[in-house]
Amino acid sequence: MSDKDSTPSVAILYIATGRYTVFWEYFYQSAENFLLPDCDKHYILFTDNTELLSQQGHYSNVTMIEQEALEWPYITLMRYEIFLKSSNLFTGCDYTFFFNGNTEFLAYIYKDDLLPLKRQENLTFYLQPHIFHKRRDKFPYERNIESKAYIPYGKGSFYFAGGIVGGNTKNFLDMCDILNKNAKIDLENNIIAKWHDESHLNKFALDRDDIKVLPPYFTKGENEYWKNTSKLMFSDKTHYRFGGHAYLRSETNEKITPSEWKKNNAKPRRRFTYRFKQYFKSLFFR
């Protein structure tokens, strides 16, 4: 644990199982270049990839944990259980953050940008980059009243995505415990929330006032080229350089071809209204 005035220590949690290991080097190299240069970072990599596991000594700041590749959607729904099982590895860190597999850092992110440093802040979440401009009744919350992730219409101020979740380590672990318990209760009742762990995350965040909300353009999807100030990008999982989304999830053994990808992702018309609504809404977050 760091002293108050010393350099913060940050645990970086990352899951790379199955074919998602293709993203690891993109993530690690960009994180080393841009992520929290003013902090002491240590990565905890959960993977089933034997080649990666054999390279443990290659990385001085990475601890590797063997983790089986759970079937979709359990690898995302049960991620908080995965973290809790290895929590002894990062309880000594000041902060802990999880980043999605397809995360790539584009610009320097300092502690003031990311960490919940203000007195009332304990956690850091980010807005889903494609829908933050919508009215709350259009947010894709879980609407099944039987689910522990249920949010009624008329409630909620933000829709948070699950690709970046972090905060003070104690608060992060408390959150993991709650989300894991709620996901398991749902499973016992044969319920899987609409957006899995993300649905439970949004229920957890409801009416809380201790969350640092990252600005709307902090993140972007790979194809949101107009968001040129974003510090972090989520790579396009459908892209042929990764084999395509179905290939990544092992739903097929056939990689998508460049021609197939281009056919499916022909450059759309400029959606001026969509971009204007996002820009206008973003002004209220400054």
CSV table of C-alpha atoms in Angstrom, one decimal:
chain,number,residue,atom,x,y,z
A,1,MET,CA,0.0,0.0,0.0
A,2,SER,CA,1.4,3.4,-1.0
A,3,ASP,CA,1.6,6.3,1.4
A,4,LYS,CA,-0.8,9.2,0.8
A,5,ASP,CA,1.9,11.4,-0.9
A,6,SER,CA,3.7,8.6,-2.7
A,7,THR,CA,3.2,7.1,-6.2
A,8,PRO,CA,-0.2,5.2,-6.3
A,9,SER,CA,0.0,1.5,-7.0
A,10,VAL,CA,-2.5,0.2,-9.5
A,11,ALA,CA,-3.4,-3.4,-10.3
A,12,ILE,CA,-4.5,-3.9,-14.0
A,13,LEU,CA,-6.8,-6.9,-14.4
A,14,TYR,CA,-7.1,-8.4,-17.9
A,15,ILE,CA,-8.8,-11.6,-19.2
A,16,ALA,CA,-7.4,-13.3,-22.3
A,17,THR,CA,-8.9,-16.7,-22.8
A,18,GLY,CA,-9.6,-18.7,-25.9
A,19,ARG,CA,-9.0,-16.8,-29.1
A,20,TYR,CA,-9.2,-13.5,-27.3
A,21,THR,CA,-5.5,-13.9,-26.5
A,22,VAL,CA,-4.9,-12.2,-29.9
A,23,PHE,CA,-5.5,-8.8,-28.2
A,24,TRP,CA,-3.0,-9.2,-25.4
A,25,GLU,CA,0.0,-7.6,-27.1
A,26,TYR,CA,-2.0,-4.7,-28.5
A,27,PHE,CA,-3.3,-4.1,-24.9
A,28,TYR,CA,0.0,-4.6,-23.1
A,29,GLN,CA,2.2,-2.6,-25.4
A,30,SER,CA,-0.2,0.4,-25.6
A,31,ALA,CA,-0.7,0.3,-21.8
A,32,GLU,CA,3.0,0.4,-21.2
A,33,ASN,CA,3.3,3.4,-23.6
A,34,PHE,CA,0.3,5.4,-22.4
A,35,LEU,CA,-1.5,4.1,-19.3
A,36,LEU,CA,-0.8,5.7,-15.9
A,37,PRO,CA,2.9,6.7,-16.4
A,38,ASP,CA,2.7,8.4,-13.0
A,39,CYS,CA,1.7,5.2,-11.2
A,40,ASP,CA,3.3,1.9,-10.2
A,41,LYS,CA,1.4,-0.6,-12.4
A,42,HIS,CA,1.2,-4.4,-12.1
A,43,TYR,CA,-0.7,-6.5,-14.5
A,44,ILE,CA,-2.7,-9.6,-13.6
A,45,LEU,CA,-3.4,-11.7,-16.7
A,46,PHE,CA,-6.0,-14.5,-16.6
A,47,THR,CA,-5.4,-16.8,-19.5
A,48,ASP,CA,-5.6,-20.4,-20.6
A,49,ASN,CA,-3.0,-19.9,-23.3
A,50,THR,CA,-0.1,-22.3,-22.6
A,51,GLU,CA,2.3,-20.3,-24.8
A,52,LEU,CA,1.5,-17.1,-22.8
A,53,LEU,CA,1.8,-18.9,-19.5
A,54,SER,CA,5.2,-20.2,-20.5
A,55,GLN,CA,6.4,-16.6,-20.9
A,56,GLN,CA,5.7,-15.6,-17.3
A,57,GLY,CA,9.4,-14.6,-16.9
A,58,HIS,CA,9.3,-12.5,-20.0
A,59,TYR,CA,7.3,-9.8,-18.3
A,60,SER,CA,8.7,-8.3,-15.1
A,61,ASN,CA,5.4,-6.6,-14.2
A,62,VAL,CA,2.9,-9.3,-15.1
A,63,THR,CA,1.5,-12.1,-13.0
A,64,MET,CA,-0.2,-14.8,-15.0
A,65,ILE,CA,-3.1,-16.9,-13.6
A,66,GLU,CA,-4.4,-20.0,-15.4
A,67,GLN,CA,-8.0,-19.5,-16.2
A,68,GLU,CA,-10.2,-21.8,-18.3
A,69,ALA,CA,-12.0,-20.4,-21.3
A,70,LEU,CA,-15.7,-20.3,-20.1
A,71,GLU,CA,-18.4,-20.5,-22.7
A,72,TRP,CA,-20.1,-17.2,-23.8
A,73,PRO,CA,-21.6,-15.4,-21.9
A,74,TYR,CA,-20.2,-16.9,-18.7
A,75,ILE,CA,-16.7,-15.6,-19.3
A,76,THR,CA,-18.1,-12.1,-19.0
A,77,LEU,CA,-21.0,-12.7,-16.6
A,78,MET,CA,-18.7,-14.5,-14.1
A,79,ARG,CA,-15.7,-12.2,-14.4
A,80,TYR,CA,-16.1,-10.8,-10.9
A,81,GLU,CA,-15.9,-14.3,-9.4
A,82,ILE,CA,-12.7,-14.8,-11.3
A,83,PHE,CA,-11.3,-11.6,-9.8
A,84,LEU,CA,-12.4,-12.5,-6.3
A,85,LYS,CA,-10.7,-15.8,-6.4
A,86,SER,CA,-7.3,-14.1,-7.0
A,87,SER,CA,-7.9,-11.0,-4.9
A,88,ASN,CA,-5.0,-11.8,-2.6
A,89,LEU,CA,-2.7,-10.8,-5.5
A,90,PHE,CA,-3.9,-7.2,-5.5
A,91,THR,CA,-5.4,-6.3,-2.1
A,92,GLY,CA,-2.1,-4.5,-1.3
A,93,CYS,CA,-2.6,-2.1,-4.3
A,94,ASP,CA,-4.2,1.3,-3.8
A,95,TYR,CA,-6.3,1.0,-6.9
A,96,THR,CA,-7.5,-1.8,-9.1
A,97,PHE,CA,-8.9,-1.5,-12.7
A,98,PHE,CA,-10.2,-4.0,-15.2
A,99,PHE,CA,-10.0,-3.4,-18.9
A,100,ASN,CA,-11.8,-5.2,-21.7
A,101,GLY,CA,-9.9,-7.5,-24.0
A,102,ASN,CA,-10.1,-5.3,-27.1
A,103,THR,CA,-8.8,-2.2,-25.3
A,104,GLU,CA,-6.1,-0.2,-26.9
A,105,PHE,CA,-4.6,3.0,-25.5
A,106,LEU,CA,-4.1,6.0,-27.8
A,107,ALA,CA,-2.9,8.8,-25.7
A,108,TYR,CA,-1.4,9.4,-22.2
A,109,ILE,CA,-3.8,8.7,-19.4
A,110,TYR,CA,-2.6,10.1,-16.1
A,111,LYS,CA,-3.8,9.4,-12.6
A,112,ASP,CA,-5.9,12.6,-12.5
A,113,ASP,CA,-7.7,11.4,-15.7
A,114,LEU,CA,-8.6,7.9,-14.4
A,115,LEU,CA,-8.3,7.4,-10.7
A,116,PRO,CA,-11.1,8.4,-8.3
A,117,LEU,CA,-9.0,10.9,-6.4
A,118,LYS,CA,-11.6,13.3,-5.1
A,119,ARG,CA,-12.8,12.9,-1.5
A,120,GLN,CA,-16.3,11.6,-2.5
A,121,GLU,CA,-15.1,9.3,-5.2
A,122,ASN,CA,-14.4,5.6,-4.7
A,123,LEU,CA,-15.0,4.0,-8.2
A,124,THR,CA,-14.5,5.0,-11.8
A,125,PHE,CA,-16.9,4.0,-14.6
A,126,TYR,CA,-17.3,5.1,-18.2
A,127,LEU,CA,-20.3,5.8,-20.4
A,128,GLN,CA,-21.2,3.4,-23.2
A,129,PRO,CA,-19.6,5.4,-26.1
A,130,HIS,CA,-22.4,4.7,-28.7
A,131,ILE,CA,-25.5,5.5,-26.6
A,132,PHE,CA,-24.7,8.1,-24.0
A,133,HIS,CA,-26.7,10.7,-25.8
A,134,LYS,CA,-30.0,8.8,-25.6
A,135,ARG,CA,-32.8,9.4,-23.2
A,136,ARG,CA,-32.7,7.2,-20.1
A,137,ASP,CA,-35.8,5.2,-21.1
A,138,LYS,CA,-33.9,4.2,-24.2
A,139,PHE,CA,-31.0,2.8,-22.2
A,140,PRO,CA,-30.7,-1.0,-22.6
A,141,TYR,CA,-31.1,-1.6,-18.8
A,142,GLU,CA,-32.4,-5.0,-17.7
A,143,ARG,CA,-36.2,-4.7,-17.6
A,144,ASN,CA,-37.1,-8.2,-16.2
A,145,ILE,CA,-38.4,-7.5,-12.8
A,146,GLU,CA,-37.3,-11.0,-11.6
A,147,SER,CA,-33.7,-10.2,-12.3
A,148,LYS,CA,-31.3,-8.8,-9.6
A,149,ALA,CA,-30.2,-6.4,-12.4
A,150,TYR,CA,-33.7,-4.9,-12.9
A,151,ILE,CA,-34.0,-1.2,-13.3
A,152,PRO,CA,-37.5,0.3,-13.9
A,153,TYR,CA,-38.4,2.8,-16.5
A,154,GLY,CA,-37.8,6.4,-15.3
A,155,LYS,CA,-34.8,5.5,-13.2
A,156,GLY,CA,-31.1,5.9,-14.0
A,157,SER,CA,-29.0,8.8,-15.2
A,158,PHE,CA,-26.2,7.0,-17.1
A,159,TYR,CA,-25.7,3.8,-19.0
A,160,PHE,CA,-22.3,2.4,-18.1
A,161,ALA,CA,-20.4,-0.1,-20.1
A,162,GLY,CA,-18.4,-2.9,-18.5
A,163,GLY,CA,-15.2,-2.5,-20.4
A,164,ILE,CA,-13.5,-0.2,-17.9
A,165,VAL,CA,-14.3,-0.7,-14.2
A,166,GLY,CA,-12.1,0.3,-11.3
A,167,GLY,CA,-11.5,2.3,-8.2
A,168,ASN,CA,-10.0,2.1,-4.7
A,169,THR,CA,-9.2,-1.6,-4.3
A,170,LYS,CA,-11.4,-2.1,-1.2
A,171,ASN,CA,-14.4,-0.5,-2.9
A,172,PHE,CA,-13.6,-2.5,-6.1
A,173,LEU,CA,-13.6,-5.8,-4.2
A,174,ASP,CA,-16.8,-4.9,-2.4
A,175,MET,CA,-18.4,-4.2,-5.8
A,176,CYS,CA,-17.1,-7.5,-7.2
A,177,ASP,CA,-18.7,-9.4,-4.3
A,178,ILE,CA,-22.1,-7.7,-4.8
A,179,LEU,CA,-22.1,-8.2,-8.6
A,180,ASN,CA,-21.0,-11.9,-8.3
A,181,LYS,CA,-23.7,-12.7,-5.7
A,182,ASN,CA,-26.4,-11.0,-7.8
A,183,ALA,CA,-25.3,-12.8,-11.0
A,184,LYS,CA,-25.4,-16.2,-9.1
A,185,ILE,CA,-28.8,-15.5,-7.7
A,186,ASP,CA,-30.1,-14.8,-11.2
A,187,LEU,CA,-28.5,-18.0,-12.5
A,188,GLU,CA,-30.2,-20.0,-9.7
A,189,ASN,CA,-33.5,-18.6,-11.0
A,190,ASN,CA,-32.5,-19.5,-14.7
A,191,ILE,CA,-32.1,-15.8,-15.5
A,192,ILE,CA,-29.2,-14.2,-17.4
A,193,ALA,CA,-29.5,-10.4,-17.5
A,194,LYS,CA,-29.8,-8.8,-20.9
A,195,TRP,CA,-26.2,-7.5,-21.0
A,196,HIS,CA,-24.7,-9.9,-18.5
A,197,ASP,CA,-22.2,-8.3,-16.1
A,198,GLU,CA,-22.9,-4.9,-17.6
A,199,SER,CA,-26.6,-5.1,-16.6
A,200,HIS,CA,-25.6,-5.9,-13.0
A,201,LEU,CA,-23.0,-3.1,-13.1
A,202,ASN,CA,-25.7,-0.5,-14.0
A,203,LYS,CA,-28.0,-1.7,-11.2
A,204,PHE,CA,-25.1,-1.4,-8.8
A,205,ALA,CA,-24.4,2.1,-9.9
A,206,LEU,CA,-28.0,3.3,-9.6
A,207,ASP,CA,-28.3,6.3,-7.3
A,208,ARG,CA,-24.7,6.1,-6.2
A,209,ASP,CA,-22.8,9.4,-5.7
A,210,ASP,CA,-19.3,8.0,-5.3
A,211,ILE,CA,-18.6,7.2,-8.9
A,212,LYS,CA,-16.2,9.2,-11.1
A,213,VAL,CA,-17.8,9.3,-14.5
A,214,LEU,CA,-15.3,9.5,-17.4
A,215,PRO,CA,-16.2,12.1,-20.0
A,216,PRO,CA,-18.1,10.9,-23.1
A,217,TYR,CA,-15.3,11.1,-25.6
A,218,PHE,CA,-12.7,9.5,-23.3
A,219,THR,CA,-13.4,6.2,-25.1
A,220,LYS,CA,-14.4,5.4,-28.7
A,221,GLY,CA,-15.2,2.4,-30.9
A,222,GLU,CA,-12.6,1.8,-33.6
A,223,ASN,CA,-14.9,3.0,-36.3
A,224,GLU,CA,-15.9,6.2,-34.5
A,225,TYR,CA,-13.2,8.1,-36.4
A,226,TRP,CA,-14.6,11.6,-35.6
A,227,LYS,CA,-13.8,11.2,-31.9
A,228,ASN,CA,-10.3,12.3,-32.4
A,229,THR,CA,-9.7,13.4,-28.8
A,230,SER,CA,-10.4,9.9,-27.3
A,231,LYS,CA,-7.6,8.5,-25.2
A,232,LEU,CA,-8.7,4.9,-25.5
A,233,MET,CA,-10.2,2.8,-28.3
A,234,PHE,CA,-12.1,-0.5,-28.3
A,235,SER,CA,-10.9,-2.4,-31.4
A,236,ASP,CA,-13.4,-3.8,-33.8
A,237,LYS,CA,-13.9,-7.4,-32.9
A,238,THR,CA,-15.6,-8.1,-36.3
A,239,HIS,CA,-12.4,-7.1,-38.2
A,240,TYR,CA,-10.7,-9.8,-40.3
A,241,ARG,CA,-7.3,-9.1,-38.6
A,242,PHE,CA,-8.8,-10.8,-35.5
A,243,GLY,CA,-10.8,-13.4,-37.4
A,244,GLY,CA,-14.2,-11.9,-36.8
A,245,HIS,CA,-16.5,-11.9,-33.8
A,246,ALA,CA,-17.9,-15.4,-34.4
A,247,TYR,CA,-14.4,-16.7,-34.7
A,248,LEU,CA,-13.2,-15.0,-31.5
A,249,ARG,CA,-16.1,-16.6,-29.6
A,250,SER,CA,-15.4,-20.0,-31.1
A,251,GLU,CA,-18.8,-20.1,-32.7
A,252,THR,CA,-17.0,-21.0,-36.0
A,253,ASN,CA,-13.6,-22.2,-37.0
A,254,GLU,CA,-13.6,-20.1,-40.1
A,255,LYS,CA,-12.0,-16.6,-40.0
A,256,ILE,CA,-13.8,-13.9,-41.8
A,257,THR,CA,-12.1,-12.8,-45.1
A,258,PRO,CA,-11.1,-9.2,-45.9
A,259,SER,CA,-13.7,-9.2,-48.7
A,260,GLU,CA,-16.4,-10.5,-46.4
A,261,TRP,CA,-15.6,-7.9,-43.7
A,262,LYS,CA,-15.5,-5.1,-46.3
A,263,LYS,CA,-18.9,-6.2,-47.6
A,264,ASN,CA,-20.4,-6.2,-44.1
A,265,ASN,CA,-18.8,-2.9,-43.1
A,266,ALA,CA,-19.0,-0.7,-46.1
A,267,LYS,CA,-18.5,2.8,-45.0
A,268,PRO,CA,-21.9,4.1,-43.9
A,269,ARG,CA,-23.3,7.5,-44.8
A,270,ARG,CA,-22.3,10.2,-42.4
A,271,ARG,CA,-24.9,10.1,-39.7
A,272,PHE,CA,-24.9,13.8,-38.9
A,273,THR,CA,-27.9,13.7,-36.6
A,274,TYR,CA,-26.3,11.0,-34.5
A,275,ARG,CA,-23.0,12.8,-34.3
A,276,PHE,CA,-24.7,16.1,-33.4
A,277,LYS,CA,-26.7,14.6,-30.6
A,278,GLN,CA,-23.6,13.1,-29.1
A,279,TYR,CA,-21.7,16.3,-29.4
A,280,PHE,CA,-24.5,18.3,-27.9
A,281,LYS,CA,-25.0,15.9,-25.0
A,282,SER,CA,-21.2,15.9,-24.4
A,283,LEU,CA,-21.3,19.6,-23.7
A,284,PHE,CA,-23.2,18.9,-20.4
A,285,PHE,CA,-20.4,16.7,-19.0
A,286,ARG,CA,-17.6,19.3,-19.1
